[in-house]
PDB file of C-alpha atoms in Angstrom:
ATOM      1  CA  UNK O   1     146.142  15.853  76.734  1.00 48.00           C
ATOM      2  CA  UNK O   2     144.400  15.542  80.213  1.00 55.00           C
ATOM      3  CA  UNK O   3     140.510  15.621  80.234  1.00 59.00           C
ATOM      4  CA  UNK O   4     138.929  17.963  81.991  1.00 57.00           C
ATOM      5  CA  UNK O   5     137.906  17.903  85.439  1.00 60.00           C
ATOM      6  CA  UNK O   6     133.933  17.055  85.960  1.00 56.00           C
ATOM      7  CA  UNK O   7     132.393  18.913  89.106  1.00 55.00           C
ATOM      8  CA  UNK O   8     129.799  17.179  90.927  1.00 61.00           C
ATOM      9  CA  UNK O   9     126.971  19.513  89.221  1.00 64.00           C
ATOM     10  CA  UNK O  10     128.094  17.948  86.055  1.00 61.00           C
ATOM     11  CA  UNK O  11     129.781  20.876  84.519  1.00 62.00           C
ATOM     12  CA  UNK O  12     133.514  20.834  84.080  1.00 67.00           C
ATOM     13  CA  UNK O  13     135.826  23.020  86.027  1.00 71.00           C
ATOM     14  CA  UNK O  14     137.126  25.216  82.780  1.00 69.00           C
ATOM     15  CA  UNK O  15     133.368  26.278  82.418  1.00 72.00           C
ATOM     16  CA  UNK O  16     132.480  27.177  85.788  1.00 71.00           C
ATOM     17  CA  UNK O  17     136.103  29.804  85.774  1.00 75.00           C
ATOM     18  CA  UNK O  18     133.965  30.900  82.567  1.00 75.00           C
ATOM     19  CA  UNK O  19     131.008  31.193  84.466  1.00 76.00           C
ATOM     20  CA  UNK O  20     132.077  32.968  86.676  1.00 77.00           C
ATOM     21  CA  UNK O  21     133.966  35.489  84.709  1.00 76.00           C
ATOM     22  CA  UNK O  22     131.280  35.997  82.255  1.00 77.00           C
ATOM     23  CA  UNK O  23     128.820  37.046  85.724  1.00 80.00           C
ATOM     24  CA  UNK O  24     131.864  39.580  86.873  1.00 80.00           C
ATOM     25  CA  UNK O  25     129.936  42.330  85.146  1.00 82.00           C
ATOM     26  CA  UNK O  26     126.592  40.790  86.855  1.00 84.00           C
ATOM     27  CA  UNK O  27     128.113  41.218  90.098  1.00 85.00           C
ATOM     28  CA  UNK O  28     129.923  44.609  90.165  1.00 87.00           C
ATOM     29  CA  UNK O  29     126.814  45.995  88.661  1.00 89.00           C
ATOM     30  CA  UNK O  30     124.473  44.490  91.501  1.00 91.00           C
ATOM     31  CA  UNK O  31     127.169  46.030  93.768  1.00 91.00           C
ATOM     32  CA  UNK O  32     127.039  49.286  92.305  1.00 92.00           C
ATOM     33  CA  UNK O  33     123.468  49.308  92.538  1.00 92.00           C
ATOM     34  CA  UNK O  34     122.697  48.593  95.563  1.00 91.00           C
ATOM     35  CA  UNK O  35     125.276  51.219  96.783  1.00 91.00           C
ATOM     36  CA  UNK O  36     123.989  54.142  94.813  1.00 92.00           C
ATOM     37  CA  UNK O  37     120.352  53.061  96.349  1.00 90.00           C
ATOM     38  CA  UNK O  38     121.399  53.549  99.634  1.00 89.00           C
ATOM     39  CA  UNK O  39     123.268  56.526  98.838  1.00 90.00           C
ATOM     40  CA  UNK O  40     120.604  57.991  96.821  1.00 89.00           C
ATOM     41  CA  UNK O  41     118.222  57.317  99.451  1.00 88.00           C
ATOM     42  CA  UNK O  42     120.349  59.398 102.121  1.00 87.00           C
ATOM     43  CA  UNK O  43     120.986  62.041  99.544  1.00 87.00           C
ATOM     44  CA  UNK O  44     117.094  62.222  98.700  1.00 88.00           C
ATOM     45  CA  UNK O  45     115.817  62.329 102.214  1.00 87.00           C
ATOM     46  CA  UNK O  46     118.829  65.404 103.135  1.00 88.00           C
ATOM     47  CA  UNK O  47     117.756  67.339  99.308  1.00 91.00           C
ATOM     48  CA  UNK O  48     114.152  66.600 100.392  1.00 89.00           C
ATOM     49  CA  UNK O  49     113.982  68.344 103.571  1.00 89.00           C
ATOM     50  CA  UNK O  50     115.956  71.441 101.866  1.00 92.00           C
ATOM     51  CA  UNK O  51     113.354  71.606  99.575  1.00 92.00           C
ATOM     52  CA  UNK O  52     110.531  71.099 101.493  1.00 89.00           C
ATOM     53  CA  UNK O  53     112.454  74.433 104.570  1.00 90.00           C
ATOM     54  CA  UNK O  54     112.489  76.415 101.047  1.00 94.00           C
ATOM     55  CA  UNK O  55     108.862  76.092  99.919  1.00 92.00           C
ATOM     56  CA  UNK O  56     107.544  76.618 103.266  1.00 91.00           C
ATOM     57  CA  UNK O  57     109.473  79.655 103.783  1.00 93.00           C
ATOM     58  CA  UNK O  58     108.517  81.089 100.650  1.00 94.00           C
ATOM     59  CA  UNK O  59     104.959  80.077 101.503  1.00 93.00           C
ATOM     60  CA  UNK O  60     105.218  81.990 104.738  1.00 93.00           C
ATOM     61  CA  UNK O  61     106.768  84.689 103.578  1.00 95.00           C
ATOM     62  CA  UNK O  62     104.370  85.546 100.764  1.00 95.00           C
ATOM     63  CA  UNK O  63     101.552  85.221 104.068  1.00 95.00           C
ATOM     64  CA  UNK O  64     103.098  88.058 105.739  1.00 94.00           C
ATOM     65  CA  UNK O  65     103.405  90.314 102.492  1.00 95.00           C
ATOM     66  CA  UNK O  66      99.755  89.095 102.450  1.00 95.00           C
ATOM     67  CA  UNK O  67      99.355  90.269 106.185  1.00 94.00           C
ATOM     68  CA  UNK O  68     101.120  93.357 105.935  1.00 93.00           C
ATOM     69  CA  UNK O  69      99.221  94.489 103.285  1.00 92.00           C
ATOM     70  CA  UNK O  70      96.325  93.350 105.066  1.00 92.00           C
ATOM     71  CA  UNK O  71      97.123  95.574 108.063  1.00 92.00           C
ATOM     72  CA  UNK O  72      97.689  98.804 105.826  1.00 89.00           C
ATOM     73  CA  UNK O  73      94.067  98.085 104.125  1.00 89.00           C
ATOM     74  CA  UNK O  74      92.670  97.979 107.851  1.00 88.00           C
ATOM     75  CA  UNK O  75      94.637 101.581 108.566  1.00 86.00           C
ATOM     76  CA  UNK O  76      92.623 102.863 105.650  1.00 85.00           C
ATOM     77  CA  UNK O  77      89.601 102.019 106.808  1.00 83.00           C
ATOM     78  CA  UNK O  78      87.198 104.594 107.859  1.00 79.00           C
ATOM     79  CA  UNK O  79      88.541 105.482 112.063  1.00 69.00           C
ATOM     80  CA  UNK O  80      87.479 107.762 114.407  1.00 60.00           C
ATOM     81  CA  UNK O  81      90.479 109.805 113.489  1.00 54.00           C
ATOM     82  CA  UNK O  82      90.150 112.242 110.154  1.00 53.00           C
ATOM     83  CA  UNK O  83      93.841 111.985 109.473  1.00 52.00           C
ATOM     84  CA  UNK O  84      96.460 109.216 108.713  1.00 53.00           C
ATOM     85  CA  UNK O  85      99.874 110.120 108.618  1.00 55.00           C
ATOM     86  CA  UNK O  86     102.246 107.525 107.370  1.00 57.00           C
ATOM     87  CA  UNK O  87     106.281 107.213 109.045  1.00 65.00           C
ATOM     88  CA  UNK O  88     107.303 109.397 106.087  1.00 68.00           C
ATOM     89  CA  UNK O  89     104.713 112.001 106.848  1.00 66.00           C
ATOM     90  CA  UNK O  90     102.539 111.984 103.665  1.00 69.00           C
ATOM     91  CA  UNK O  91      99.045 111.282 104.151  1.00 69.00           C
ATOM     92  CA  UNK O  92      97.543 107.973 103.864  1.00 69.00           C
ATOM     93  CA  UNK O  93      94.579 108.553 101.714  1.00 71.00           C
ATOM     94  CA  UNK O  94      91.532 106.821 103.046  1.00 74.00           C
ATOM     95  CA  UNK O  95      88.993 104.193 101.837  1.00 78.00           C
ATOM     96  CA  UNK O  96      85.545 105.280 101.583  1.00 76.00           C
ATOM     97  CA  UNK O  97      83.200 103.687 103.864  1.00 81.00           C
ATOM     98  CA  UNK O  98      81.835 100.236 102.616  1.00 84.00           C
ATOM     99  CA  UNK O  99      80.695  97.670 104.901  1.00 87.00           C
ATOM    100  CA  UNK O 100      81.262  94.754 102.191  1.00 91.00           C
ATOM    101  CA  UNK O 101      85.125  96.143 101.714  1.00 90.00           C
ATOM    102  CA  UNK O 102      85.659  96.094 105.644  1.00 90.00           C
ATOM    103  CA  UNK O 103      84.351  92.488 105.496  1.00 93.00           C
ATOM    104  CA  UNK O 104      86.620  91.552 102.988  1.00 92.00           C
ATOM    105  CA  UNK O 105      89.929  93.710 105.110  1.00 92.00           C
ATOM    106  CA  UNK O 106      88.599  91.845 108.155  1.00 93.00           C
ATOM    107  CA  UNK O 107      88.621  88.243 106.603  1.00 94.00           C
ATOM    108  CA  UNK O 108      91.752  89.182 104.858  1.00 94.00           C
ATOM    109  CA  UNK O 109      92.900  89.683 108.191  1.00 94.00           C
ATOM    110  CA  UNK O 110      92.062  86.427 109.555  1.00 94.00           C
ATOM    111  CA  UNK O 111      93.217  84.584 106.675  1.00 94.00           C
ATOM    112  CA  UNK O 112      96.728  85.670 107.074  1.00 93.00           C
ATOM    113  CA  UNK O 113      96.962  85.492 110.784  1.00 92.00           C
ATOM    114  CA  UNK O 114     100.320  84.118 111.353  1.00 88.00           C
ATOM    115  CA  UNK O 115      99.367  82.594 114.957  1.00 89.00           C
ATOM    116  CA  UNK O 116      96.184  80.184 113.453  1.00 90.00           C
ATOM    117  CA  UNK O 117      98.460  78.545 111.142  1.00 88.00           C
ATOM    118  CA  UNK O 118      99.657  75.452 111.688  1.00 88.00           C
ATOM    119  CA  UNK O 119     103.484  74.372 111.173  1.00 84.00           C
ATOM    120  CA  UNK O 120     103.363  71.073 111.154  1.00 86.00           C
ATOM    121  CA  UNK O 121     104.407  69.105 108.661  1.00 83.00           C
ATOM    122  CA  UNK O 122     101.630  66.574 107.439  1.00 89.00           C
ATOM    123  CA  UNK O 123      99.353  66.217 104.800  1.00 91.00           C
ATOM    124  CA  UNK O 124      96.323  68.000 106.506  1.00 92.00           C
ATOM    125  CA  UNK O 125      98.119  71.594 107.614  1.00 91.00           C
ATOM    126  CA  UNK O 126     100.242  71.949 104.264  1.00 90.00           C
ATOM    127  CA  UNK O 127      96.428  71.721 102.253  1.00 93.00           C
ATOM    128  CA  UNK O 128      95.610  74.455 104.635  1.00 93.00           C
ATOM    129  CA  UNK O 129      98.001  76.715 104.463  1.00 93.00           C
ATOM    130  CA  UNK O 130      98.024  76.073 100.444  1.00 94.00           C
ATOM    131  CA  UNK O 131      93.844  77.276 100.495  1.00 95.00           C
ATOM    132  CA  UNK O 132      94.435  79.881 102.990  1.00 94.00           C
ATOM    133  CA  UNK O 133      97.293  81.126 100.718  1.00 95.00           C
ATOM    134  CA  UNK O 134      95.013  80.850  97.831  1.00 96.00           C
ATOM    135  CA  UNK O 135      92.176  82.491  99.057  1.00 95.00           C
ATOM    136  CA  UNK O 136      94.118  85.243 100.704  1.00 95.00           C
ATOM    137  CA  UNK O 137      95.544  86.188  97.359  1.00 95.00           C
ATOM    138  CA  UNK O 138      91.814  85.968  96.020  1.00 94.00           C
ATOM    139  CA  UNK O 139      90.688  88.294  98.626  1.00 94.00           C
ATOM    140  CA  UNK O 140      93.734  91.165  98.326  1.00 93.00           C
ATOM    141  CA  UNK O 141      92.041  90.719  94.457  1.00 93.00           C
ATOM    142  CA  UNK O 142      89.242  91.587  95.311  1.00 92.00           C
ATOM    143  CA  UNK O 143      89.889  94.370  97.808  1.00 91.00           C
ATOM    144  CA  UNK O 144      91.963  96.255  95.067  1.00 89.00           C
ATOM    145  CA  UNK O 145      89.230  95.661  92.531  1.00 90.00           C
ATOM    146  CA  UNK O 146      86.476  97.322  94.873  1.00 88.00           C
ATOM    147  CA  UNK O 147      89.108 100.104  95.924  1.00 86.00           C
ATOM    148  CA  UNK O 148      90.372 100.868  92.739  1.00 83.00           C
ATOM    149  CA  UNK O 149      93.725 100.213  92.697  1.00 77.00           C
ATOM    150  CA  UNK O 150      95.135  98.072  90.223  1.00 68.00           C
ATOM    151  CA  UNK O 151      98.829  96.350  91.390  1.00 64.00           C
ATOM    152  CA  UNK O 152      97.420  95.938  95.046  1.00 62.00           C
ATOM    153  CA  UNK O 153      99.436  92.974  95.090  1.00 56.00           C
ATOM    154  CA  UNK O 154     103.303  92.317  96.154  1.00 46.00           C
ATOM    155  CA  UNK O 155     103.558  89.270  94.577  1.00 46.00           C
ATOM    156  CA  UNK O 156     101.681  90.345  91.372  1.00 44.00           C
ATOM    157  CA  UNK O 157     104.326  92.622  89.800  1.00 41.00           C
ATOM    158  CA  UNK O 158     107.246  90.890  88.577  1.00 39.00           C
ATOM    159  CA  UNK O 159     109.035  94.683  88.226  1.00 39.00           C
ATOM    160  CA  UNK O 160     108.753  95.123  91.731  1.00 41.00           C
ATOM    161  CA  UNK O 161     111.816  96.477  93.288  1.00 39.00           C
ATOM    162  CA  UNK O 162     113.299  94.840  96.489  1.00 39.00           C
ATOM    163  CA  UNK O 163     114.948  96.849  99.275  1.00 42.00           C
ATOM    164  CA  UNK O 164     117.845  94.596  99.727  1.00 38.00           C
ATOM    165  CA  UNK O 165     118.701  95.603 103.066  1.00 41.00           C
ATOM    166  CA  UNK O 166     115.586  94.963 104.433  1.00 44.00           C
ATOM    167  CA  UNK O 167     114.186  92.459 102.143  1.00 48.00           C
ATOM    168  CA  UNK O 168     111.071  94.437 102.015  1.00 48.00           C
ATOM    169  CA  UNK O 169     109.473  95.555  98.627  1.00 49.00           C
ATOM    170  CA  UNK O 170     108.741  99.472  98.453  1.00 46.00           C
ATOM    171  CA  UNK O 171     105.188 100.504  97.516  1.00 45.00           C
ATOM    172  CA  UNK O 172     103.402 104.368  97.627  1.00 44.00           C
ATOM    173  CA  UNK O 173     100.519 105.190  99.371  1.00 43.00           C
ATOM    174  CA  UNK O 174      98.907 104.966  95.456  1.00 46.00           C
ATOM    175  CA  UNK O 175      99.210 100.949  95.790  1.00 46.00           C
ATOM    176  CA  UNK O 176     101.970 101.469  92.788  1.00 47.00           C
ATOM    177  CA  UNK O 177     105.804 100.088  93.145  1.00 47.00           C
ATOM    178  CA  UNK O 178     107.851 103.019  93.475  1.00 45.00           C
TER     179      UNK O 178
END
């Protein structure tokens, strides 16, 4: 029987083959890890950005429901002209004459105007548009409350139907879903 061969770290040569089969695992597992980090972090930055294009089209979206509605609140204001006639023909009824309401329509108004908002993507202009969205919800609130009508908002009634052609949810001149 031969004696085993002595390395010059002291160990023999049969335990460093053990060695380094016993660290295989060790190694394929550092291997796959460092792989699935850089793919994960390619994968995260692309799902990321997807996300991020989703929220901030919803947010924008729900801002021009918000303006839209802000813009038929302002048609219903007290005008120089008796009538309002909607594209249907029915008449719009209007809003009596309050000068706290047309404070509220007019800083509704400003709250959802699409050309002050900032799309940018930092830190500073998504807390904006997250209290301008807030408040702007607050204020349609509010407008219905002093108005009268109860589902003044779009967003509001889950049971609202969607026009799926134009994307556009239906409402009657009542402020109901129809």
């Amino acid at each position: 029987m031969s004696s085993p061969i002595v390395l010059s770290d002291g160990t023999s040569e049969v335990a460093a083959e053990l060695d380094c089969l016993l660290n295989l695992e060790d190694g394929f597992y550092k291997q796959g890890f460092d792989l699935g980090t850089a793919d994960g972090s390619r994968a995260g930055r692309a799902e990321g950005r997807v996300f991020g294009l989703e929220k901030g089209f919803e947010k924008f979206a729900e801002i021009a429901k918000l303006q839209g509605q802000a813009i038929f609140f302002q048609s219903r204001l007290p005008q120089p002209f008796p009538t309002k006639v909607s594209d249907s023909g029915e008449k719009i009824p209007g809003i009596p004459e309050n000068p706290r309401l047309q404070k509220h329509v007019a800083s509704l108004m400003a709250l959802t105007d699409l050309d002050s908002l900032s799309i940018t993507n930092d830190e500073n202009s998504v807390t904006e548009l997250d209290d301008r969205l807030k408040r702007a919800r607050a204020k349609l609130k509010l407008i219905g409350r002093i108005i009268g009508e109860t589902q003044v908002g779009l967003t509001s009634n889950p049971a609202a139907r969607l026009d799926v052609e134009s994307g556009i949810e239906s409402i009657n001149v009542q402020g109901t879903r129809s």
